[in-house]
Coordinates of C-alpha atoms in Angstrom, one line a residue:
Chain A
M81 CA 41.6 -12.1 6.3
G82 CA 42.3 -9.7 9.6
E83 CA 38.8 -11.2 11.2
I84 CA 41.1 -14.3 11.4
V85 CA 44.3 -12.3 12.4
I86 CA 42.3 -10.8 15.2
W87 CA 40.7 -14.2 16.1
A88 CA 43.5 -15.6 16.5
L89 CA 45.3 -13.0 18.8
V90 CA 42.3 -12.9 20.5
K91 CA 42.8 -16.9 21.4
I92 CA 46.1 -16.4 22.2
A93 CA 45.9 -14.0 24.6
I94 CA 43.0 -15.9 26.2
L95 CA 44.7 -18.9 26.6
F96 CA 48.7 -17.3 27.2
G97 CA 46.7 -15.1 29.6
F98 CA 45.1 -18.6 31.4
A99 CA 48.9 -20.4 31.5
L100 CA 51.4 -17.3 32.3
N101 CA 49.0 -16.6 35.6
L102 CA 48.0 -20.0 36.6
S103 CA 51.9 -21.0 36.4
A104 CA 52.6 -17.8 38.2
V105 CA 50.3 -18.5 40.6
L106 CA 50.7 -22.0 41.2
T107 CA 54.9 -21.2 42.7
W108 CA 52.6 -19.3 44.4
M109 CA 50.3 -22.3 45.3
E110 CA 53.4 -25.3 45.0
R111 CA 54.5 -23.6 48.0
R112 CA 51.5 -22.4 50.6
Q113 CA 50.4 -25.5 49.7
S114 CA 52.4 -27.9 51.0
A115 CA 52.7 -25.4 54.0
M116 CA 49.5 -26.6 54.5
M117 CA 50.0 -30.1 54.4
Q118 CA 52.5 -30.2 56.8
D119 CA 51.0 -27.5 59.5
R120 CA 53.6 -24.6 58.6
M121 CA 52.5 -21.5 57.3
G122 CA 54.0 -21.0 54.1
P123 CA 54.7 -17.3 51.9
V124 CA 52.4 -15.2 53.5
K125 CA 54.8 -12.5 54.9
A126 CA 55.1 -9.5 51.6
N127 CA 52.3 -6.7 50.7
I128 CA 52.4 -3.6 49.6
S129 CA 51.4 -1.5 52.2
G130 CA 50.3 -3.8 54.8
V131 CA 48.0 -6.2 52.0
T132 CA 49.2 -9.5 52.1
L133 CA 45.6 -11.4 49.9
W134 CA 47.8 -14.5 52.0
G135 CA 51.0 -14.2 50.6
L136 CA 49.3 -14.2 46.7
L137 CA 52.0 -11.3 46.2
H138 CA 55.2 -13.6 46.7
P139 CA 55.1 -14.4 42.4
L140 CA 55.8 -10.8 42.0
A141 CA 58.3 -10.6 45.2
D142 CA 60.2 -13.6 42.6
A143 CA 59.6 -12.4 39.6
L144 CA 61.2 -9.0 40.9
K145 CA 63.7 -10.4 42.9
L146 CA 65.2 -13.4 40.2
A147 CA 64.9 -10.8 37.4
T148 CA 66.9 -8.1 39.3
K149 CA 69.4 -11.2 40.4
E150 CA 73.3 -10.9 38.8
D151 CA 73.1 -13.2 35.8
F152 CA 76.3 -15.4 36.2
V153 CA 77.8 -17.1 33.1
P154 CA 79.8 -19.4 34.0
P155 CA 83.8 -19.0 33.2
K156 CA 84.5 -22.0 30.7
A157 CA 80.1 -23.0 30.2
H158 CA 79.7 -23.1 26.1
K159 CA 78.3 -19.7 25.4
A160 CA 75.5 -19.7 23.3
I161 CA 74.1 -22.7 24.2
F162 CA 74.1 -22.0 27.7
V163 CA 72.1 -19.1 26.5
L164 CA 70.0 -21.0 24.7
A165 CA 69.1 -23.9 26.8
P166 CA 66.6 -22.0 28.8
L167 CA 64.9 -21.0 25.3
F168 CA 64.7 -24.3 24.3
A169 CA 63.1 -25.8 28.3
I170 CA 60.1 -23.2 27.3
A171 CA 59.6 -22.9 24.3
P172 CA 57.8 -26.6 23.3
V173 CA 56.0 -25.7 26.4
V174 CA 54.8 -22.5 25.2
M175 CA 54.6 -24.0 21.1
V176 CA 52.1 -27.2 22.6
F177 CA 49.7 -24.9 24.4
A178 CA 48.0 -24.1 20.4
V179 CA 45.5 -26.9 20.6
I180 CA 44.3 -26.7 23.7
P181 CA 40.4 -26.4 22.9
F182 CA 39.4 -24.2 26.5
A183 CA 35.6 -23.0 25.4
P184 CA 32.9 -24.6 23.0
P185 CA 33.2 -23.9 19.9
V186 CA 31.3 -20.1 18.9
C187 CA 28.7 -19.3 16.6
L188 CA 29.9 -15.3 16.0
K189 CA 26.5 -14.2 14.3
Q190 CA 24.1 -15.5 17.1
L191 CA 25.9 -15.1 19.8
T192 CA 22.7 -14.5 21.7
A193 CA 20.5 -17.0 20.4
I194 CA 20.1 -20.7 22.8
A195 CA 21.5 -22.9 20.7
P196 CA 22.2 -22.0 17.6
R197 CA 23.7 -23.4 14.7
C198 CA 26.0 -22.1 12.7
V199 CA 28.2 -24.1 9.4
A200 CA 31.6 -22.2 10.3
P201 CA 32.3 -22.3 14.7
E202 CA 34.4 -20.7 16.0
H203 CA 36.8 -23.0 17.1
M204 CA 38.1 -22.2 20.9
Q205 CA 41.9 -23.5 20.3
I206 CA 44.7 -21.4 18.5
A207 CA 45.5 -24.3 15.8
R208 CA 42.7 -26.8 15.3
I209 CA 44.7 -28.8 12.9
D210 CA 43.7 -33.1 12.6
I211 CA 46.9 -34.6 14.1
G212 CA 46.9 -31.8 17.0
L213 CA 47.9 -34.4 19.9
L214 CA 50.5 -36.3 17.5
Y215 CA 51.7 -32.8 17.4
V216 CA 52.2 -32.4 20.8
F217 CA 54.2 -35.7 21.6
A218 CA 56.7 -34.0 18.7
I219 CA 57.1 -30.9 20.0
A220 CA 57.1 -31.9 23.6
S221 CA 59.9 -34.5 22.8
I222 CA 62.1 -31.4 21.8
S223 CA 61.7 -30.2 25.4
V224 CA 64.5 -33.2 26.7
Y225 CA 66.6 -30.1 24.3
G226 CA 66.9 -27.9 27.0
A227 CA 67.6 -30.3 30.3
A228 CA 70.3 -31.9 28.2
L229 CA 71.8 -28.8 26.6
A230 CA 71.6 -26.8 29.9
G231 CA 73.7 -30.3 31.6
W232 CA 76.0 -30.1 28.7
A233 CA 76.9 -26.1 28.4
S234 CA 77.8 -25.8 31.8
Y235 CA 81.0 -26.9 32.1
N236 CA 79.6 -28.3 35.6
N237 CA 80.3 -32.5 35.6
Y238 CA 76.9 -32.0 38.4
S239 CA 74.9 -30.2 35.2
L240 CA 76.4 -32.9 33.3
L241 CA 75.2 -35.5 35.9
G242 CA 71.8 -34.3 36.0
G243 CA 71.1 -33.2 32.0
L244 CA 71.7 -37.0 31.4
R245 CA 69.1 -38.3 33.8
A246 CA 66.9 -35.6 32.3
S247 CA 67.3 -37.1 29.0
A248 CA 66.9 -41.0 30.3
Q249 CA 64.0 -39.8 32.2
M250 CA 62.1 -38.1 29.7
L251 CA 62.9 -39.5 26.8
S252 CA 61.9 -43.3 28.9
Y253 CA 58.3 -42.0 30.4
E254 CA 57.7 -40.5 26.0
I255 CA 57.1 -43.7 25.5
T256 CA 54.2 -45.2 28.2
M257 CA 53.2 -41.3 27.8
G258 CA 52.2 -42.3 23.9
M259 CA 51.3 -45.8 24.6
A260 CA 48.8 -44.9 27.5
L261 CA 47.1 -41.8 24.7
I262 CA 46.9 -45.0 22.2
G263 CA 43.6 -46.2 24.1
T264 CA 42.2 -43.2 23.7
F265 CA 42.9 -42.9 19.9
L266 CA 41.5 -46.1 19.4
V267 CA 37.9 -46.1 22.0
F268 CA 37.6 -42.2 20.2
G269 CA 38.6 -42.6 16.7
T270 CA 40.3 -39.1 16.2
L271 CA 43.2 -37.4 17.1
E272 CA 41.6 -34.2 17.7
P273 CA 42.2 -32.2 20.6
G274 CA 38.7 -30.5 20.1
E275 CA 36.8 -33.0 18.4
L276 CA 37.8 -35.1 21.1
V277 CA 36.5 -32.9 24.2
L278 CA 33.2 -32.9 21.6
R279 CA 33.3 -37.1 21.5
Q280 CA 32.7 -36.1 25.3
S281 CA 29.6 -35.2 26.0
T282 CA 28.8 -36.9 29.2
I283 CA 30.4 -38.0 32.0
A284 CA 29.7 -42.3 30.6
K285 CA 31.7 -40.9 28.0
W286 CA 34.7 -39.4 29.4
G287 CA 37.9 -40.8 29.3
I288 CA 38.5 -41.4 32.5
V289 CA 35.7 -43.6 32.8
Q290 CA 36.6 -45.1 29.4
Q291 CA 39.8 -45.4 30.1
P292 CA 41.0 -45.7 34.0
L293 CA 43.9 -47.0 33.0
G294 CA 44.7 -44.9 30.7
F295 CA 44.4 -42.1 32.9
I296 CA 46.9 -43.9 35.2
L297 CA 49.4 -44.5 33.2
F298 CA 49.1 -41.1 31.3
F299 CA 48.9 -38.7 34.1
F300 CA 52.2 -40.0 35.6
A301 CA 54.0 -40.5 33.0
A302 CA 53.5 -36.9 32.4
I303 CA 54.3 -36.1 35.6
A304 CA 57.6 -38.0 34.9
E305 CA 58.5 -36.0 31.9
T306 CA 57.8 -32.7 34.1
K307 CA 60.2 -34.0 35.9
R308 CA 59.0 -33.2 39.6
A309 CA 58.5 -34.7 42.5
P310 CA 58.9 -37.8 42.4
F311 CA 60.3 -38.6 39.7
D312 CA 62.1 -35.8 40.3
L313 CA 65.8 -37.0 39.6
P314 CA 66.9 -34.6 37.3
E315 CA 66.8 -32.3 39.4
G316 CA 66.8 -32.6 42.6
E317 CA 66.7 -29.2 44.5
S318 CA 67.1 -30.6 47.9
E319 CA 70.2 -33.1 47.9
I320 CA 71.3 -34.2 44.8
V321 CA 72.8 -31.7 42.4
G322 CA 70.8 -31.0 38.8
Y323 CA 71.1 -29.3 35.5
F324 CA 70.6 -26.5 36.1
V325 CA 72.9 -25.6 39.1
E326 CA 75.1 -22.8 37.3
Y327 CA 71.7 -20.5 36.2
S328 CA 71.4 -17.7 38.1
G329 CA 68.5 -14.7 37.6
A330 CA 66.1 -14.5 34.4
R331 CA 68.2 -17.5 32.9
F332 CA 66.3 -20.2 36.1
M333 CA 63.3 -17.4 36.4
T334 CA 62.8 -19.2 33.1
F335 CA 63.3 -23.0 33.7
F336 CA 61.2 -22.2 36.9
L337 CA 58.6 -21.1 34.5
G338 CA 58.7 -23.5 31.7
E339 CA 58.3 -26.1 35.0
F340 CA 55.4 -24.3 35.7
L341 CA 54.1 -24.0 32.5
E342 CA 54.5 -28.0 31.9
I343 CA 52.0 -28.4 35.1
V344 CA 49.3 -26.3 33.6
F345 CA 50.2 -28.5 30.3
V346 CA 49.5 -31.0 32.1
G347 CA 46.4 -30.1 34.0
C348 CA 44.7 -29.1 30.3
M349 CA 46.0 -33.0 28.8
V350 CA 44.4 -34.5 31.7
T351 CA 41.0 -31.6 31.5
T352 CA 41.4 -32.0 27.8
I353 CA 41.6 -36.3 26.7
F354 CA 40.4 -37.4 30.0
L355 CA 38.2 -34.8 32.0
G356 CA 35.7 -33.9 28.7
G357 CA 37.6 -30.6 28.9
W358 CA 35.7 -28.1 28.5
Q359 CA 32.4 -30.4 28.9
A360 CA 30.8 -30.1 32.1
P361 CA 27.6 -32.1 33.1
G362 CA 24.3 -30.9 32.0
L363 CA 25.9 -28.3 30.4
A364 CA 24.1 -28.8 27.4
A365 CA 24.4 -26.1 23.9
D366 CA 21.2 -24.9 25.0
G367 CA 21.6 -24.2 28.5
L368 CA 21.6 -26.0 31.8
H369 CA 20.0 -29.0 33.0
I370 CA 21.5 -30.1 35.8
F371 CA 19.7 -31.5 39.3
G372 CA 16.5 -31.0 37.9
L373 CA 16.8 -27.9 36.8
D374 CA 16.1 -26.5 33.5
L375 CA 17.3 -23.5 32.6
Q376 CA 18.0 -22.4 28.7
L377 CA 21.3 -19.7 28.2
P378 CA 22.5 -17.8 25.6
H379 CA 24.7 -19.1 23.6
I380 CA 27.6 -16.9 25.1
A381 CA 26.8 -17.7 28.7
V382 CA 26.9 -21.4 28.1
V383 CA 30.5 -20.8 26.1
G384 CA 31.2 -18.5 29.6
L385 CA 30.6 -21.5 31.3
G386 CA 32.7 -23.7 28.9
L387 CA 35.3 -21.6 29.3
V388 CA 35.3 -21.8 34.0
T389 CA 34.5 -25.7 33.6
F390 CA 37.9 -26.3 31.9
T391 CA 39.3 -23.7 34.3
I392 CA 38.2 -25.1 36.8
K393 CA 39.1 -28.8 36.1
V394 CA 42.5 -27.2 35.0
F395 CA 43.2 -26.2 38.6
I396 CA 42.1 -29.1 40.2
V397 CA 43.9 -31.5 38.0
C398 CA 47.9 -28.7 39.3
F399 CA 46.3 -28.9 42.8
L400 CA 46.9 -33.1 42.0
Q401 CA 50.2 -32.7 40.8
L402 CA 51.2 -30.8 43.6
A403 CA 50.1 -33.3 46.4
I404 CA 51.2 -35.9 44.9
R405 CA 55.0 -33.6 44.7
W406 CA 54.8 -32.9 48.2
S407 CA 53.2 -36.4 49.3
L408 CA 55.6 -38.7 47.7
P409 CA 59.4 -39.5 48.1
R410 CA 61.4 -39.2 45.3
M411 CA 61.9 -42.9 43.7
R412 CA 65.8 -44.0 43.3
Y413 CA 66.8 -43.8 39.8
D414 CA 66.8 -48.0 39.4
Q415 CA 63.5 -47.6 40.7
L416 CA 62.5 -45.1 38.5
M417 CA 63.9 -47.1 35.3
R418 CA 62.1 -50.8 36.6
L419 CA 58.9 -48.8 37.0
G420 CA 59.0 -46.8 33.8
W421 CA 59.7 -49.9 31.2
K422 CA 59.1 -53.6 33.4
G423 CA 55.6 -51.7 35.0
M424 CA 54.4 -48.5 32.8
L425 CA 55.3 -49.8 29.5
P426 CA 53.6 -53.3 29.7
A427 CA 50.9 -52.2 31.5
S428 CA 50.4 -49.5 29.1
I429 CA 51.2 -52.0 26.1
I430 CA 47.9 -53.9 27.7
N431 CA 46.1 -51.6 27.8
V432 CA 46.5 -50.8 24.0
I433 CA 45.4 -54.5 23.4
I434 CA 42.6 -55.1 25.5
T435 CA 40.7 -51.1 24.5
A436 CA 41.7 -52.6 20.5
A437 CA 39.8 -56.0 21.4
V438 CA 37.0 -54.4 22.7
V439 CA 36.6 -52.3 20.4
L440 CA 37.0 -54.3 17.9
W441 CA 33.5 -56.8 19.7
M442 CA 32.2 -53.5 19.8
S443 CA 31.9 -52.6 16.0
S444 CA 31.9 -55.8 14.9
P445 CA 28.0 -56.9 13.7
V446 CA 28.2 -60.4 15.7
K447 CA 28.2 -59.4 19.0
G448 CA 25.8 -61.2 21.3
Chain B
M156 CA 64.4 -44.6 82.3
P157 CA 64.9 -47.3 79.5
A158 CA 65.0 -45.4 76.4
R159 CA 61.1 -46.9 74.2
T160 CA 61.2 -48.1 71.0
K161 CA 58.4 -49.0 68.4
V162 CA 58.7 -51.4 66.1
V163 CA 56.8 -50.7 62.8
T164 CA 56.9 -53.9 60.4
V165 CA 55.6 -52.9 56.6
K166 CA 54.0 -54.6 54.9
R167 CA 54.7 -55.3 51.0
G168 CA 52.1 -58.0 49.0
L169 CA 50.9 -57.2 45.8
W170 CA 48.5 -54.2 47.4
E171 CA 51.8 -52.4 48.0
N172 CA 53.6 -53.4 45.6
L173 CA 50.9 -52.3 43.1
Y174 CA 51.6 -48.4 45.0
L175 CA 48.3 -46.6 43.5
P176 CA 46.6 -47.9 47.0
E177 CA 49.0 -46.6 48.6
I178 CA 50.0 -43.7 47.2
V179 CA 46.0 -42.6 47.6
R180 CA 46.2 -43.6 51.3
G181 CA 49.2 -41.3 51.5
L182 CA 47.6 -38.6 49.5
G183 CA 45.0 -38.5 52.4
V184 CA 47.0 -38.4 54.9
T185 CA 48.8 -34.5 53.4
L186 CA 45.1 -33.8 51.8
K187 CA 43.0 -34.7 54.4
H188 CA 46.0 -32.1 57.1
F189 CA 45.8 -30.0 53.8
F190 CA 41.7 -29.6 54.1
I191 CA 42.1 -29.2 58.0
N192 CA 44.0 -26.5 58.5
T193 CA 42.3 -24.1 55.4
L194 CA 38.5 -25.0 55.9
G195 CA 38.7 -26.5 58.3
P196 CA 37.4 -24.9 62.2
K197 CA 40.3 -22.8 63.5
S198 CA 40.8 -24.9 67.1
K199 CA 41.1 -28.1 64.8
R200 CA 44.6 -26.4 63.2
Q201 CA 47.2 -27.9 63.2
I202 CA 49.8 -24.7 61.7
V203 CA 52.2 -24.7 64.6
T204 CA 54.5 -21.9 63.5
I205 CA 55.9 -18.7 65.1
D206 CA 55.0 -15.7 63.7
Y207 CA 58.4 -14.4 64.2
P208 CA 59.4 -12.0 65.3
D209 CA 55.9 -10.6 65.5
V210 CA 55.2 -13.5 67.7
V211 CA 57.8 -14.5 70.6
R212 CA 58.0 -17.2 72.2
E213 CA 58.3 -18.2 75.8
L214 CA 61.5 -18.2 76.4
P215 CA 63.1 -20.9 79.2
E216 CA 64.2 -19.5 82.3
R217 CA 67.5 -21.0 82.0
Y218 CA 68.1 -19.1 78.3
R219 CA 71.8 -17.9 77.5
G220 CA 71.3 -14.8 75.8
V221 CA 74.2 -12.0 76.0
H222 CA 75.9 -11.8 78.8
R223 CA 76.4 -8.8 81.1
L224 CA 78.0 -7.6 84.2
N225 CA 76.8 -8.1 87.9
T226 CA 77.4 -4.7 90.4
R227 CA 78.2 -4.4 94.4
E228 CA 76.7 -1.8 95.8
D229 CA 78.4 0.6 95.8
G230 CA 78.1 0.6 91.4
S231 CA 81.6 -0.7 90.7
V232 CA 81.6 -3.6 88.8
R233 CA 81.5 -7.0 91.2
C234 CA 84.4 -8.5 89.4
T235 CA 87.7 -8.6 89.9
A236 CA 89.6 -10.3 86.8
C237 CA 90.0 -13.4 88.9
M238 CA 90.4 -14.6 85.2
M239 CA 88.6 -17.9 86.0
C240 CA 85.9 -17.5 83.0
A241 CA 88.5 -16.2 80.5
T242 CA 90.7 -19.6 81.1
I243 CA 87.8 -21.8 81.0
C244 CA 85.9 -20.4 78.2
P245 CA 86.3 -22.8 75.1
A246 CA 86.4 -20.0 72.6
N247 CA 88.6 -17.7 74.0
C248 CA 86.8 -14.8 73.2
I249 CA 87.0 -13.2 77.1
H250 CA 89.3 -10.9 77.2
I251 CA 90.3 -8.7 80.5
E252 CA 92.9 -6.4 81.5
A253 CA 93.3 -5.9 85.7
G254 CA 93.7 -2.8 87.6
E255 CA 94.3 -2.2 91.1
R256 CA 91.7 -0.2 92.7
E257 CA 92.8 2.8 95.0
N258 CA 91.3 2.2 98.0
P259 CA 89.8 -1.2 99.0
A260 CA 86.7 -2.3 100.0
S261 CA 86.6 -3.4 103.6
R262 CA 87.4 -6.8 102.1
D263 CA 90.6 -6.2 100.9
I264 CA 89.5 -6.5 97.9
E265 CA 92.4 -5.3 95.2
K266 CA 91.6 -6.1 91.7
F267 CA 89.1 -4.8 89.1
P268 CA 89.2 -5.4 85.8
Q269 CA 90.0 -1.9 83.5
V270 CA 89.3 -3.9 80.1
F271 CA 87.2 -5.9 79.6
E272 CA 85.6 -8.1 76.1
I273 CA 84.5 -10.4 74.8
D274 CA 83.9 -11.4 71.1
E275 CA 80.1 -12.1 70.9
L276 CA 80.4 -13.9 67.3
V277 CA 83.6 -16.4 68.7
C278 CA 81.3 -16.9 71.6
V279 CA 79.8 -20.6 71.6
V280 CA 76.9 -19.8 74.3
C281 CA 78.1 -23.0 76.9
G282 CA 77.8 -20.7 79.8
L283 CA 81.0 -22.1 81.9
C284 CA 82.1 -18.7 81.9
V285 CA 78.9 -18.6 84.8
E286 CA 79.7 -21.9 86.0
A287 CA 83.5 -20.6 86.8
C288 CA 82.4 -17.3 88.1
P289 CA 82.9 -17.2 91.6
C290 CA 81.9 -13.5 92.1
D291 CA 78.3 -14.2 90.6
A292 CA 80.1 -11.2 88.6
I293 CA 79.1 -12.4 85.0
R294 CA 76.2 -14.3 83.9
M295 CA 73.7 -14.7 81.3
D296 CA 70.5 -14.8 82.0
T297 CA 69.7 -11.1 80.1
H298 CA 67.2 -13.3 77.4
V299 CA 68.7 -11.1 74.9
H300 CA 69.6 -12.2 71.5
M301 CA 72.5 -10.8 70.0
P302 CA 71.8 -8.4 67.6
P303 CA 72.8 -8.2 64.6
V304 CA 75.4 -7.0 63.6
E305 CA 77.3 -4.4 60.9
H306 CA 80.9 -4.6 61.1
R307 CA 82.5 -7.6 63.4
K308 CA 84.0 -5.1 66.0
D309 CA 81.0 -4.1 66.3
A310 CA 79.7 -7.9 68.3
V311 CA 83.2 -7.4 70.5
L312 CA 81.4 -6.4 73.9
E313 CA 82.8 -3.9 76.3
K314 CA 82.0 -3.6 80.7
P315 CA 80.0 -0.4 79.7
E316 CA 77.8 -1.9 77.8
L317 CA 78.1 -5.6 79.7
M318 CA 77.1 -3.2 83.5
S319 CA 74.4 -1.3 81.5
R320 CA 72.5 -4.7 82.7
G321 CA 74.2 -6.2 85.2
T322 CA 72.1 -5.8 88.7
K323 CA 73.4 -6.2 91.9
S324 CA 73.9 -9.8 93.1
I325 CA 71.6 -12.3 95.8
A326 CA 76.0 -12.9 96.8
V327 CA 76.1 -9.8 99.2
D328 CA 79.2 -8.4 99.8
G329 CA 81.5 -9.3 102.8
G330 CA 78.7 -12.7 103.3
A331 CA 75.2 -11.8 105.0
G332 CA 76.4 -13.7 108.2
P333 CA 74.2 -16.1 110.2
D334 CA 71.4 -13.7 110.3
W335 CA 71.1 -12.7 107.2
R336 CA 66.9 -13.2 106.8
D337 CA 66.7 -10.6 109.5
K338 CA 69.3 -8.0 107.8
Y339 CA 67.8 -8.9 104.2
T340 CA 64.1 -8.9 104.3
D341 CA 64.2 -7.9 100.1
L342 CA 66.3 -10.5 98.8
G343 CA 63.7 -11.0 96.7
S344 CA 64.5 -7.5 95.0
L345 CA 68.5 -8.4 94.7
T346 CA 67.6 -11.7 92.9
Q347 CA 65.8 -9.8 90.1
I348 CA 66.7 -11.0 85.8
Y349 CA 67.0 -8.3 83.8
R350 CA 64.8 -8.2 81.1
P351 CA 64.6 -5.4 78.0
D352 CA 61.2 -3.8 77.9
H353 CA 60.8 -4.7 74.0
I354 CA 60.3 -8.4 75.0
E355 CA 57.2 -7.6 77.4
R356 CA 56.2 -5.9 74.5
D357 CA 56.6 -8.0 71.8
R358 CA 55.0 -10.4 74.4
E359 CA 51.3 -8.8 74.9
R360 CA 51.8 -7.5 70.9
P361 CA 48.6 -10.5 69.3
A362 CA 49.4 -12.8 66.8
R363 CA 49.3 -11.1 63.5
R364 CA 46.8 -13.5 61.3

């Protein structure tokens, strides 16, 4: 019993250390990357006695600044809900990380053996539940409360409008997001993320190869869910006023961290479902087999390589999200709704129908 | 010169309305900049940021900086308190109180400013005072930014401070006369521009990367 708790704590520490640190780095990366895309320098000045690390100390400085800023609550705001709203925004994002498989299953007793087989390997995800992806959708849909309540509780018309835009947008794109994944469920026949990754053993079996349309639809619907450009109408930090306009200091930081955690989570989801999770080309249970290289590796090294692969893939997807955010202009609200309801939703339904037909044809005994 | 125009036609076909190909093309443009600026050779990087205040961009010759008051050959202020500058000033930031000279110079200059104050926070840096001045007394060629101040009253520059940046004028007291070429061989030394030391120093400092 004690062992289970310890393992759960270890996994939580690994995954949250990874997610929180990556989201902190992303706050810096977003500014620096956008600067590089626009021929600017970006934040490079924060330093500890002259050491700047290319500006990597800026997240630290930002956190210090935001934590020490005045925590302002508008006089007419609904205090209890105003205080709770940031937590409503960040809690679901933290919870959904539980089902992400970040490394191959570990055989605890045979760490140095080559390609060991064991009856009950330790799965490298915090919670291994059969309805994993349904759980993700269930929890993720709660996060709309954060935006809606923040907008309502601020007692500010602009916040309220921002909150309404956020609710409408998130509810609309959630449908597409779910529909886009149904094709993947049909192909892989499982909802459990760990099992999903295990079934993507070669590149030809990766979700992105089997479900390219599903990948594109899911990726863009997920960007819309994270409320980032080109779908950043709920916030619109530069022109239109968003739902957290009345928030400052640590509460604003909570919203901000939630948003960047969502980026990391979208990275994790896309990696797990479409990019083969921790599976790398050539990485098998007994070692590396790539470019004519046959390297026998002990179990622990394979697990480590899987973890590194997962990290790199998540990082690349996050990079892509930031690149998209700084390349595309914001959509108008009617364009957003038209794209969601008249473009992406029908496309995802067509994807489901075609996938279902192909899966049925492939599995029918009379083919060919 | 006729205005330069460029006609841009936007193609809107099925390919463009699919969004995706165009999104990929746009990403290609931005990512090209990103990779050139991060991984590319130093010579090809296009970053235009000047690392101010570590590096100061060279100011144009006619840049309008903080005012100064020029001096006569005997070191007294050139200003005759004629009020031209204070009158033309659109921001009304120049305050002059005239006084009478005790022993007028050869050309009978009777007045001088007892008080000469410019509120640099009110000043709109238009340069009209310099244009209006008939005596080459007030100038803005210092190439100095107005430094930030803690209290508003600190931004009101008074006569001694304005004169501390003053130099002699190219216009000579009493006029140079028709033989000015022979009389004043060192005209160049009279037209010196005020350049504080720290600007030169900063310009020499290499950019920190």
